[in-house]
Coordinates of C-alpha atoms and ligand atoms in Angstrom, one line a residue:
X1 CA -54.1 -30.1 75.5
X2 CA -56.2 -33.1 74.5
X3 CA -59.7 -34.6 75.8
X4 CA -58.3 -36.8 78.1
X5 CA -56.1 -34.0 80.0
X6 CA -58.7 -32.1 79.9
X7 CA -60.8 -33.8 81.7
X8 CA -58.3 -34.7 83.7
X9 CA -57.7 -31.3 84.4
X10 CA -61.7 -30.4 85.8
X11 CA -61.9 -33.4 88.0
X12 CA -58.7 -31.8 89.7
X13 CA -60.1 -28.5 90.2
X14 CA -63.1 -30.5 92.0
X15 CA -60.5 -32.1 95.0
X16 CA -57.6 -30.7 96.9
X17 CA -54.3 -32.6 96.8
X18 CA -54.6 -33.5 100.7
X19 CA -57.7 -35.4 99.5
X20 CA -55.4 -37.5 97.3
X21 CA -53.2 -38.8 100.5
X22 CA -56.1 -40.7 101.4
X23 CA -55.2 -43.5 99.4
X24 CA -52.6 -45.3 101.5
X25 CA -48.9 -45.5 100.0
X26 CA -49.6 -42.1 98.0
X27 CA -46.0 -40.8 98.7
X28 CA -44.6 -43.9 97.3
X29 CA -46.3 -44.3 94.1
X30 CA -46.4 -40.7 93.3
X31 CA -42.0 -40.4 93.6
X32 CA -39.4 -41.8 91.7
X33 CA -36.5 -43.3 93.1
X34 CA -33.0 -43.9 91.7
X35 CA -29.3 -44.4 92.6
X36 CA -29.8 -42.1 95.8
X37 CA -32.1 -39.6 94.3
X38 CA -35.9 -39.0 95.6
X39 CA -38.6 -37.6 93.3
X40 CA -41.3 -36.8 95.4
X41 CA -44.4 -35.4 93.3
X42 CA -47.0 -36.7 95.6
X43 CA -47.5 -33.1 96.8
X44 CA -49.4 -32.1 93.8
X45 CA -53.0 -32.7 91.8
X46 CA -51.8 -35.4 89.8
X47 CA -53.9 -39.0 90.3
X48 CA -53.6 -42.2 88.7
X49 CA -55.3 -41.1 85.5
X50 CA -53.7 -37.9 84.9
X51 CA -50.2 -39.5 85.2
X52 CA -51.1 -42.1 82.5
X53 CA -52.2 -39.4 80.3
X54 CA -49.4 -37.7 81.1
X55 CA -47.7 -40.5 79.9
X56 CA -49.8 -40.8 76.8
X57 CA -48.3 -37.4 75.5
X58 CA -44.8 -38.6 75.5
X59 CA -46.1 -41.8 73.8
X60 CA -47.6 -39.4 71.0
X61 CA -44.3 -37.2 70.9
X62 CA -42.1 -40.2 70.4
X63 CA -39.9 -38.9 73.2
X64 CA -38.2 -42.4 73.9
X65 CA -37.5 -42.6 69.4
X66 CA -36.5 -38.8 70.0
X67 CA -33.7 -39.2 72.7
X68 CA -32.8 -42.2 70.4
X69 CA -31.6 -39.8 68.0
X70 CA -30.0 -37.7 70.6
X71 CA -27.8 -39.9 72.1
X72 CA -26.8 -41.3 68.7
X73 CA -25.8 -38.4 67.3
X74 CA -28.7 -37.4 64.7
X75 CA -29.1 -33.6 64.0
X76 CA -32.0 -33.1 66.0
X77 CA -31.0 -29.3 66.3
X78 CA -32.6 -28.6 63.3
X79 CA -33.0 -25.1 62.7
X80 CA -29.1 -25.5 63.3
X81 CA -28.5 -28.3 61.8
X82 CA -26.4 -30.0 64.4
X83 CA -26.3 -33.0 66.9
X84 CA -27.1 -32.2 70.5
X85 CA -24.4 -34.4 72.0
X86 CA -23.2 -32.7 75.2
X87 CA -24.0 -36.4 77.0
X88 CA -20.7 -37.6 75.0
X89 CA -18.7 -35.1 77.1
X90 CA -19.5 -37.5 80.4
X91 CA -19.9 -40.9 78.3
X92 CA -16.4 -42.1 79.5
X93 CA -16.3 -45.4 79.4
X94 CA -19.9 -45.7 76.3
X95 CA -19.9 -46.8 73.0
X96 CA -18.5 -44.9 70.1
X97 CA -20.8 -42.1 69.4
X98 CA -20.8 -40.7 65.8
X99 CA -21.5 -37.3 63.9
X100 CA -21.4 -37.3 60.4
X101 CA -19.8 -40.7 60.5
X102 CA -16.9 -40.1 62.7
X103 CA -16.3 -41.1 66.0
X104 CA -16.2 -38.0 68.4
X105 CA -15.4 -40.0 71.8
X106 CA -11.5 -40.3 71.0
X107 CA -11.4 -36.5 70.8
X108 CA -14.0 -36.0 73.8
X109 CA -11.5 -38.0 75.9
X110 CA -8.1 -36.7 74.0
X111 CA -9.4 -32.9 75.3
X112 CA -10.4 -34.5 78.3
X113 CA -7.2 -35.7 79.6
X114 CA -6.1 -32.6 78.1
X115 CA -7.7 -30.5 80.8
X116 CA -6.9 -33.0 83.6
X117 CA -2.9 -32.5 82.7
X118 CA -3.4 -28.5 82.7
X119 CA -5.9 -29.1 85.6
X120 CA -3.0 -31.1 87.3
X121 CA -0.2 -28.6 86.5
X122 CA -1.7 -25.5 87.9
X123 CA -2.5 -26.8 91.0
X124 CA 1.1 -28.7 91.5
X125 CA 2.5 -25.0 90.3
X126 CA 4.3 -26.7 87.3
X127 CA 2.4 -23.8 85.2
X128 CA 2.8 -20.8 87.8
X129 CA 2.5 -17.2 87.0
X130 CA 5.0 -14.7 86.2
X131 CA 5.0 -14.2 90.1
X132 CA 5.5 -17.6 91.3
X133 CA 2.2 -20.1 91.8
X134 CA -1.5 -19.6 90.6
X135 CA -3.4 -19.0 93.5
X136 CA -6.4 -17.7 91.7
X137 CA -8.2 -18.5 88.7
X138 CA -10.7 -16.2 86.9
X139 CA -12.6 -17.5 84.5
X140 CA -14.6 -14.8 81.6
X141 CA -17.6 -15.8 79.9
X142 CA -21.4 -15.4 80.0
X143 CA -24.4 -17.1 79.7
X144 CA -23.8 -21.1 79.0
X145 CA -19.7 -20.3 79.7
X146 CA -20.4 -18.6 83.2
X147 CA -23.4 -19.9 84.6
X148 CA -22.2 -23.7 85.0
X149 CA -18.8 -23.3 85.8
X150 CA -20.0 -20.3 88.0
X151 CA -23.1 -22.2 90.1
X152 CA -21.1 -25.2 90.4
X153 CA -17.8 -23.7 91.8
X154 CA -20.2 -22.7 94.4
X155 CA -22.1 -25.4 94.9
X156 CA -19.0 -27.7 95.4
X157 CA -17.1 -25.5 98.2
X158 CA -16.4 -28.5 100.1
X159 CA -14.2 -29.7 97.6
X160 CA -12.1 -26.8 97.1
X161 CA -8.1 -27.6 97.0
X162 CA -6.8 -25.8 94.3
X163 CA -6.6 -22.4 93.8
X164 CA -9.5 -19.9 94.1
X165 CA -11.9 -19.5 91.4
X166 CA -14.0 -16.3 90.0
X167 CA -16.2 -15.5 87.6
X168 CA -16.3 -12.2 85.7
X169 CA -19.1 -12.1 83.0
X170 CA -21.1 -9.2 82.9
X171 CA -19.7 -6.4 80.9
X172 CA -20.6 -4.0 83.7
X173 CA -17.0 -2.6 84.3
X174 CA -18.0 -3.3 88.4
X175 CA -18.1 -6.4 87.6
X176 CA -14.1 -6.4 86.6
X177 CA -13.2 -3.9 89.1
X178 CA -14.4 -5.8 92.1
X179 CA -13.1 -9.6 90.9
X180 CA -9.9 -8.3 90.7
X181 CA -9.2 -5.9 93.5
X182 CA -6.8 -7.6 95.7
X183 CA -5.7 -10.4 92.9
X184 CA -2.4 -10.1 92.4
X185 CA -1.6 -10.3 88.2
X186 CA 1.5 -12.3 88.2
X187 CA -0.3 -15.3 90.2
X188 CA -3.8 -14.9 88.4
X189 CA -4.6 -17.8 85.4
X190 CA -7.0 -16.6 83.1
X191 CA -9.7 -18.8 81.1
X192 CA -11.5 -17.0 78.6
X193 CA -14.4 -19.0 77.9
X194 CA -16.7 -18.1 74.9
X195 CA -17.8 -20.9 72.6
X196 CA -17.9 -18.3 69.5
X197 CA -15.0 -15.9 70.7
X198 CA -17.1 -13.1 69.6
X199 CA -19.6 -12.1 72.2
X200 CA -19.0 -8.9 72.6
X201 CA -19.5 -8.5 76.6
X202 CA -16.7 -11.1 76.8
X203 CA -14.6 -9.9 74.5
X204 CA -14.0 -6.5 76.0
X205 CA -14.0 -8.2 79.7
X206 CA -11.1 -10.5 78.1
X207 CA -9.3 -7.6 76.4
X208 CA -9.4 -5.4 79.7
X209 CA -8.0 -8.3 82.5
X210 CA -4.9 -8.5 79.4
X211 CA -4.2 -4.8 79.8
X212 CA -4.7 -5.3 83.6
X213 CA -1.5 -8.5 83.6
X214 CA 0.0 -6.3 80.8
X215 CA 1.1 -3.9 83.7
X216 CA 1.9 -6.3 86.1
X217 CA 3.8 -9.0 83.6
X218 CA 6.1 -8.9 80.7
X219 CA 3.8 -11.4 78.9
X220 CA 0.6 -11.5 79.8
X221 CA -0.5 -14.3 76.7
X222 CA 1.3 -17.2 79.2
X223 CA -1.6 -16.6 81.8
X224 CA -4.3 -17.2 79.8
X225 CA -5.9 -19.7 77.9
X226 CA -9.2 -20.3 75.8
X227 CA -11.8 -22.4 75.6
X228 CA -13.5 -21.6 72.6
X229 CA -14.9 -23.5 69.4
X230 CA -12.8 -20.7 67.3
X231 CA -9.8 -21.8 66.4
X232 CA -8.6 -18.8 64.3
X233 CA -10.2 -15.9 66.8
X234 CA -8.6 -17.7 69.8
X235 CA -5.1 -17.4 67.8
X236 CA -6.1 -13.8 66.7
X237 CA -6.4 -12.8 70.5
X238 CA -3.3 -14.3 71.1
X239 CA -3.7 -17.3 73.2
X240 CA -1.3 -20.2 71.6
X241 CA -3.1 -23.4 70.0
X242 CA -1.6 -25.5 73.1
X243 CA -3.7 -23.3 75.6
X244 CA -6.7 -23.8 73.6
X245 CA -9.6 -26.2 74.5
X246 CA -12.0 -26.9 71.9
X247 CA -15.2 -28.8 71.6
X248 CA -17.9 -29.4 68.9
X249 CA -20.2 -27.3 67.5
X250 CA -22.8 -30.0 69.0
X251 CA -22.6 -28.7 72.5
X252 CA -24.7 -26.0 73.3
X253 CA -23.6 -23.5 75.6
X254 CA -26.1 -24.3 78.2
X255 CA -25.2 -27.4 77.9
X256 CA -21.5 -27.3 78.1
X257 CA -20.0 -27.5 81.6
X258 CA -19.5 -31.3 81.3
X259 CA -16.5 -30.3 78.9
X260 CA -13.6 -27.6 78.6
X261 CA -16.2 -24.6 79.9
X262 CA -15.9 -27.1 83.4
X263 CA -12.5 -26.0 83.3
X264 CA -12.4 -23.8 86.1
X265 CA -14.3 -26.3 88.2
X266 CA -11.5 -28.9 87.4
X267 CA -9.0 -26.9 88.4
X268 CA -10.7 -25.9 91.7
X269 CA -12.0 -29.2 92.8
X270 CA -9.2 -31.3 91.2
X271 CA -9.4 -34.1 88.1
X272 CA -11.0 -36.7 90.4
X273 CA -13.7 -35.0 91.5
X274 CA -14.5 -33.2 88.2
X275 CA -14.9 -37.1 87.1
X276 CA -17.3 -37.6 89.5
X277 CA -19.4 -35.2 88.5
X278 CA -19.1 -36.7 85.1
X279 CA -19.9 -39.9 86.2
X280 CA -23.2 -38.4 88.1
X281 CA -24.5 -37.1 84.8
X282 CA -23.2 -40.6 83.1
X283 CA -25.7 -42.3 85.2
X284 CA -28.5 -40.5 85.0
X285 CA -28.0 -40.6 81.0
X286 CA -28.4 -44.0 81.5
X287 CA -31.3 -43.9 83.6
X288 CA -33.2 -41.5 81.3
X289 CA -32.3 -43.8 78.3
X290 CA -33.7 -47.2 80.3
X291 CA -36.6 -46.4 83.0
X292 CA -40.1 -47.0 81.7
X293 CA -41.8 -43.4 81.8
X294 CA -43.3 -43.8 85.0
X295 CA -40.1 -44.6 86.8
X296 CA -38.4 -42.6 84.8
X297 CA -37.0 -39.1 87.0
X298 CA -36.5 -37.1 84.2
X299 CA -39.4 -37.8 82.4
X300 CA -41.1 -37.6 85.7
X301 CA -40.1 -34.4 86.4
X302 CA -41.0 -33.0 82.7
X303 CA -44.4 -34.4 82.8
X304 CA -45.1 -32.5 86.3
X305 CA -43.8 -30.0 84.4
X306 CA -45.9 -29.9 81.4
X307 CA -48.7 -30.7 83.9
X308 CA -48.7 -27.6 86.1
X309 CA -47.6 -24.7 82.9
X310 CA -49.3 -25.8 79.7
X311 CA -52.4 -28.0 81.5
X312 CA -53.4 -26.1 85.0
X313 CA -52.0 -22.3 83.2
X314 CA -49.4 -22.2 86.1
X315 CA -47.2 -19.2 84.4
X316 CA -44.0 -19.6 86.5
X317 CA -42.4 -22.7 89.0
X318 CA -40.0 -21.6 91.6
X319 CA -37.0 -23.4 92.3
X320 CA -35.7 -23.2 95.9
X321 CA -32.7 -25.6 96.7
X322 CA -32.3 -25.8 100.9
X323 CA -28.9 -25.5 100.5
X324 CA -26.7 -22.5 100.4
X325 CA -24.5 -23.8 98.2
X326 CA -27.2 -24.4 95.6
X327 CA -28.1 -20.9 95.2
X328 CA -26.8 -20.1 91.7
X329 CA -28.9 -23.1 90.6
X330 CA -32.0 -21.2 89.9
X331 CA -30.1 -18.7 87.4
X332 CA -28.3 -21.7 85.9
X333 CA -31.7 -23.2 85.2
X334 CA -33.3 -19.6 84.3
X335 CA -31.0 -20.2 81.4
X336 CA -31.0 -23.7 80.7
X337 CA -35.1 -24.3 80.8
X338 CA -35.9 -20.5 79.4
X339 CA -33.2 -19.9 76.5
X340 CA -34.1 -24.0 75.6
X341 CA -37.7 -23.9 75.7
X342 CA -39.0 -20.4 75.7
X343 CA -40.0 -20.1 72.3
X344 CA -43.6 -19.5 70.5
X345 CA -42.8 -21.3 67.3
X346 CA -42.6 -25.3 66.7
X347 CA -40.2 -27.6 64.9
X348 CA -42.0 -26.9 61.6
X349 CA -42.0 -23.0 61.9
X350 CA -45.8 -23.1 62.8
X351 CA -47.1 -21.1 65.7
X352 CA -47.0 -23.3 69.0
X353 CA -50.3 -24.7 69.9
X354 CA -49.4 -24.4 73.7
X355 CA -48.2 -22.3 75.6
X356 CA -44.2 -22.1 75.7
X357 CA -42.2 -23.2 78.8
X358 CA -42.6 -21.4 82.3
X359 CA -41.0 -18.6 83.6
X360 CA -38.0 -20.0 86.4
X361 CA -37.0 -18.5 89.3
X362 CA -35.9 -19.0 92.9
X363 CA -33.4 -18.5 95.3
X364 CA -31.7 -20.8 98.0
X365 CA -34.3 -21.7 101.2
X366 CA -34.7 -20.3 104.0
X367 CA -33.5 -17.1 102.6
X368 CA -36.5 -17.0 100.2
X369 CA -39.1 -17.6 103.0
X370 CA -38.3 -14.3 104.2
X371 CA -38.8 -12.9 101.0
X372 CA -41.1 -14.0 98.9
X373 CA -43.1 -16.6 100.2
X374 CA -45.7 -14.6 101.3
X375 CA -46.8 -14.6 97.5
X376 CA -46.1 -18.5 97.2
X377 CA -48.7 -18.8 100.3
X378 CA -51.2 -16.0 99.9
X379 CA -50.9 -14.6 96.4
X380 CA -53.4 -14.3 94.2
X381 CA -51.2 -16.6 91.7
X382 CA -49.8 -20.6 92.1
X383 CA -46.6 -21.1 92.2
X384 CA -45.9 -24.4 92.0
X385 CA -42.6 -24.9 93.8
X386 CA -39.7 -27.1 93.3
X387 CA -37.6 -28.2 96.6
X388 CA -34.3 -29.2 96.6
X389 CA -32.9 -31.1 99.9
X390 CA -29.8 -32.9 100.8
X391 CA -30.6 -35.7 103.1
X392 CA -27.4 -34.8 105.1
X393 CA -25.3 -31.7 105.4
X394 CA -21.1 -30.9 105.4
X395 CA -21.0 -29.3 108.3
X396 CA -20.3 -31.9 111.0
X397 CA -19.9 -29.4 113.6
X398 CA -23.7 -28.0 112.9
X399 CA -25.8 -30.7 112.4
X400 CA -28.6 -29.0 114.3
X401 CA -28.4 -26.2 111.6
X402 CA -28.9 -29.2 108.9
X403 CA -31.9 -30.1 111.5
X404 CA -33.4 -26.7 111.4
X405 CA -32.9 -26.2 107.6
X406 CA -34.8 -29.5 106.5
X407 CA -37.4 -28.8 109.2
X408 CA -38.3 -25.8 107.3
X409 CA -38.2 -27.2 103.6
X410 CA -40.8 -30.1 104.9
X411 CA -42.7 -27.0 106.3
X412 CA -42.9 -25.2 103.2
X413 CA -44.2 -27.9 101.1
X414 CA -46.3 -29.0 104.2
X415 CA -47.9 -25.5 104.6
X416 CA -48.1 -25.0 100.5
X417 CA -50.5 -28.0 100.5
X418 CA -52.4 -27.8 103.5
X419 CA -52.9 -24.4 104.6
X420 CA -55.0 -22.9 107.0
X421 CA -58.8 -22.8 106.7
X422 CA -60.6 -19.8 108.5
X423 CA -62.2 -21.8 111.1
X424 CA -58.7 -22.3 112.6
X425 CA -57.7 -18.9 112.1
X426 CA -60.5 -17.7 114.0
X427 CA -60.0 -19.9 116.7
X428 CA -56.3 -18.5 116.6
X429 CA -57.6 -15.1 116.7
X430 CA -60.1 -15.7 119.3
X431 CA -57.3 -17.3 121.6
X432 CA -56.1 -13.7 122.0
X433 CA -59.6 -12.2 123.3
X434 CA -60.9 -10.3 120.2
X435 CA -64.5 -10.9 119.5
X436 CA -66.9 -9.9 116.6
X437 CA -65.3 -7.7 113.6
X438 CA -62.0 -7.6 114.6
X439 CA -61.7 -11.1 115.0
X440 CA -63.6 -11.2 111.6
X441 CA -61.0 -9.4 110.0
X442 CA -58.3 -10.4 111.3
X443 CA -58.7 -14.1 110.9
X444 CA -58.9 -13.9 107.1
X445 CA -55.5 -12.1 107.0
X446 CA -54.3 -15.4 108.3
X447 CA -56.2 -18.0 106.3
X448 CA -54.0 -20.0 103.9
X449 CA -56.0 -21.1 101.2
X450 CA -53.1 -24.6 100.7
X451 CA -53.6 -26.7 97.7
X452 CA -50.5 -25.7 96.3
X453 CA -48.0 -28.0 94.5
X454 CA -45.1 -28.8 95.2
X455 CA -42.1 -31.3 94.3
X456 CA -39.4 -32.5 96.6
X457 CA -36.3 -34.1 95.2
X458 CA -34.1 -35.4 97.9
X459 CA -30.5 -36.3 97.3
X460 CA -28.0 -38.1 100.2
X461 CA -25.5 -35.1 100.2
X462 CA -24.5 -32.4 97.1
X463 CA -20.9 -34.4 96.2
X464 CA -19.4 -34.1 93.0
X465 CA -21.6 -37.2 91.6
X466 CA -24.9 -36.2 92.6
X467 CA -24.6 -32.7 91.5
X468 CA -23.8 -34.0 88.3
X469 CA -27.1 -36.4 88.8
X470 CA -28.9 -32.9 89.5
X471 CA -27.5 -31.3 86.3
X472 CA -28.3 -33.8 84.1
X473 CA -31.9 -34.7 85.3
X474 CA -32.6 -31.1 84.8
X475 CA -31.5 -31.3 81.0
X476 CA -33.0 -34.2 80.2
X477 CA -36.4 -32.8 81.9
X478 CA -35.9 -29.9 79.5
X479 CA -35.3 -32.4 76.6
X480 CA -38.6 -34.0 77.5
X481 CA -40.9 -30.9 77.6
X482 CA -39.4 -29.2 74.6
X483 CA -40.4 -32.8 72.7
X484 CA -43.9 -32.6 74.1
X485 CA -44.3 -29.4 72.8
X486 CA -42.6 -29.7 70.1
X487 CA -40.1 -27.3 70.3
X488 CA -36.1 -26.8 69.4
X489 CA -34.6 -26.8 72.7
X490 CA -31.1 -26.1 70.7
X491 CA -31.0 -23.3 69.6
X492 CA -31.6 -19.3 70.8
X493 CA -32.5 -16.8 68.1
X494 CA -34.4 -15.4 70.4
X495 CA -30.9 -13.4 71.7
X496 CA -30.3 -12.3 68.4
X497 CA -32.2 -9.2 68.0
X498 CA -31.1 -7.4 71.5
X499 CA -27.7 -8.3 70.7
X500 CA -27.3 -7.1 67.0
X501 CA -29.5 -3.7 68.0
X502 CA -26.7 -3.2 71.2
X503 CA -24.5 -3.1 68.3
X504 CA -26.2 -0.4 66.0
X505 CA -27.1 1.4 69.1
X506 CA -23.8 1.6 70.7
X507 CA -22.5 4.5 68.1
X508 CA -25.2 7.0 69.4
X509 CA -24.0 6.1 72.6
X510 CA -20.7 7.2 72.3
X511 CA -21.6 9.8 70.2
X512 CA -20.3 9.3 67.3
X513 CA -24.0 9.0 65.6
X514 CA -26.4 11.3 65.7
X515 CA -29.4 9.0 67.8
X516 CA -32.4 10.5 65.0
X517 CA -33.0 6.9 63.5
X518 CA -34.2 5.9 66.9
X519 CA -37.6 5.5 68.2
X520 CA -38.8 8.3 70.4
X521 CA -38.4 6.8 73.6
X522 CA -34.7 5.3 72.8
X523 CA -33.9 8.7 71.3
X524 CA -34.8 10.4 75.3
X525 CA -33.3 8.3 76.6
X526 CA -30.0 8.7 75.0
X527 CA -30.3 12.0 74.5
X528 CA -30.5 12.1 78.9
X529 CA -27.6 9.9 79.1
X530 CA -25.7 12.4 77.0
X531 CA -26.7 15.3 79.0
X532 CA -26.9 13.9 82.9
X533 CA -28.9 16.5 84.8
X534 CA -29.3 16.5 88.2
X535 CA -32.4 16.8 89.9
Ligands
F6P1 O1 -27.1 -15.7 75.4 C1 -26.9 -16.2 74.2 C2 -25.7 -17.1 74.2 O2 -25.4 -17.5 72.9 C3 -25.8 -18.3 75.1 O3 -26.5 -19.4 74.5 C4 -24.4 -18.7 75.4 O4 -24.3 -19.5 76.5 C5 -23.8 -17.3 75.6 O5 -24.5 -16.5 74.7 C6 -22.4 -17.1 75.5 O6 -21.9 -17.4 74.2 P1 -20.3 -17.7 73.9 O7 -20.0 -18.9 74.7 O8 -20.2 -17.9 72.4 O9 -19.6 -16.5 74.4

């Protein structure tokens, strides 16, 4: 943190936010807004000075000469040594972009049109099952090939009008077992989405939904197909090079639902839609790449960001969309802010001077306010809090719901902010006769000590295009932090470790090892999985 945010950061301990909406036109000079979209960041201790030396760092970072090299295709995953170029998979009608000095848009939009003439012909029925017509799609992956595809099924309902989708990715047999009770084989379509082709949870979920069509269907191979980088372990499995779609090795799975692992999503919500969503993330690209810092959302939103976990020592932000559809978005963030910027080590291998990115969480509003808000309110911690609100609702027929459901999102924030000193409380408390001690008492159970941040971005209604607005302002937000701190948001060795020990492990499990080499508490444990008791 340097002088200036430091002292930045004291004079902000020494006012409370409220103070800040003195200045008239506050709301509208602390907010971005752009093509539909509403920032709001005026709800937390950020003034004048701090944003400008907010600004400074990504002056210092080179962030605008860093997305630069994004967009153009350099290898800025270094410790990978590969482009990060998943904003070619929604560049439809952009420049050539090139990697290694080739093209890669003619094959972006070869594999594109690709999936929008499979996409087409499952939901006509000119590719139908065994049993007649697909009527349900399940798609197997984890991580970056579930958790797009997955929230963003969801989050489109409304535009459902091809056959259903579902998600199976943990390796948790329950998880099989219950996607596919009442699916009937010979009109199921099954994507089997793994970037590598090798991780192992998907794998045996891929090889156990073959057996399943295997009893239903003479060949079970014509109802699936892959979307995988891996050519030769998509051919091994046994899914023909025509029912493959590939992309580059410059698409991070977290990154990758713009492309083939948006497959599923095509499929449900039809070609034209699924462009729209391109086209949302198209336009914020270009925002990102043109807006001056300060009306710049992403950038924006990264600086707050920044601002609340590595300035102010806020440990985690919450994410809570008021909107049911919305409510995988926290997990699909978990993974693309914590696997991208959770990390202790910089660009050059030194230890990070910071503090890595924030733990995410959430869950949809008003759900959450009956479960853990009493923490965001009263807690001993901050949790600064990041609202997400659609102006205007599907529903036509419950409009007042819509009504009721923003009322509470502006109270939240409200509330977060200005809370409830004790002199009101006891004047609450004294309203229902109780003098002396009791009153004492019982007023500071309801004092609400406010100042609490909070951001609000507003959007007109969650279509197609302004999901893909959401998506993308949410990468490019990551982008921005991981530069500030000088971090590889690209890669994840970080999942290496638990993943190659699962597989040493595994053997003692089954019993084919002897569990000795373990540490003492592995070897109880395996040693009372291998001998339940009851009791
Ligand atoms: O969790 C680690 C990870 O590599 C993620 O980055 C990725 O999204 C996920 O596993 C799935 O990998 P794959 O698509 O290769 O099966």
């Amino acid at each position: 943190m340097n002088d200036a945010l430091k002292r930045c950061h004291r004079e902000s301990l020494e006012r409370r936010i409220l103070d800040l909406f003195a200045e008239d036109g506050r709301a509208q000079d602390f907010s971005v807004s752009h093509d539909g979209l509403l920032f709001d960041y005026s709800k937390t201790n950020i003034d004048t000075d701090t944003r400008r030396a907010l600004v400074a760092l990504t002056e210092t970072a080179d962030v605008a000469g860093r997305r630069a090299a994004m967009f153009s295709g350099a290898p800025i995953n270094a410790t990978e040594g590969r482009a990060v170029l998943h904003t070619a998979l929604r560049n439809l009608d952009g420049d050539p972009v090139t990697v290694d000095g080739q093209d890669v848009m003619p094959g972006v939009r070869a594999t594109l049109e690709r999936m929008a003439d499979f996409a087409a012909d499952v939901r006509d029925g000119r590719i139908a099952g065994q049993g007649g017509r697909i009527t349900d799609v399940v798609n197997i992956g984890i991580g970056g090939s579930d958790l797009g595809p997955s929230m963003a099924v969801r989050a489109l309902k409304p535009y459902h009008d091809g056959p259903r989708c579902h998600f199976i990715s943990n390796v948790d047999g329950a998880d099989l077992t219950d996607t596919l009770g009442g699916l009937d084989p010979a009109r199921t379509l099954v994507l089997v989405a793994s970037k590598s082709f090798t991780t192992q949870e998907t794998m045996a979920n891929a090889c156990a939904v073959r057996a399943w069509m295997a009893r239903a269907v003479k060949d079970p191979a014509q109802q699936f197909a892959a979307i995988s980088t891996a050519k030769e372990e998509v051919a091994a499995f046994g899914i023909p090079p025509e029912r493959m779609f590939g992309f580059g090795d410059w698409v991070g799975g977290r990154y990758s639902v713009w492309g083939p692992i948006g497959l599923s999503l095509m499929i449900s919500i039809g070609p034209d839609a699924f462009f729209d969503f391109l086209k949302g993330g198209q336009a914020m690209d270009a925002h990102f790449q043109s807006a001056e810092p300060e009306r710049n959302m992403p950038v924006m939103l990264a600086l707050v960001g920044l601002w609340h976990r590595q300035i102010c020592g806020h440990a985690t932000r919450a994410v809570i969309p008021y909107e049911q559809r919305l409510e995988r978005l926290p997990a699909y963030l978990q993974q693309l802010e914590m696997e991208s910027n959770g990390k202790r080590v910089a660009m050059d291998g030194s230890a990070l001077e910071s503090d890595s990115g924030p733990v995410v969480w959430g869950d949809a509003g008003t759900n959450g306010q009956h479960a853990f808000f009493q923490l965001l309110h009263q807690g001993t911690e901050v949790v600064p809090c990041e609202f997400l609100l659609g102006a205007e609702g599907h529903e036509a027929d419950l409009v007042d719901h819509h009504e009721i459901l923003v009322a509470h999102c502006l109270a939240q924030s409200k509330a977060l902010m200005t809370g409830r000193d004790l002199e009101t409380a006891r004047g609450q408390v004294e309203a229902w006769g109780l003098s002396g001690k009791t009153l004492d008492r019982l007023a500071r159970h309801r004092v609400f000590t406010g100042n609490r941040p909070s951001t609000t971005l507003l959007y007109p209604k969650l279509t197609p295009y302004v999901l893909g607005q959401i998506v993308a302002l949410y990468e490019h937000r990551v982008f921005v932090e991981g530069v500030v701190l000088g971090i590889n948001s690209f890669d994840q060795w970080g999942v290496e470790l638990g993943k190659e020990l699962a597989g040493a492990i595994l053997p003692a499990v089954r019993g084919e090892t002897a569990p000795d080499r373990w540490d003492g508490s592995t070897r109880f444990l395996l040693d009372r999985i291998r001998t339940p008791r009851t009791g």
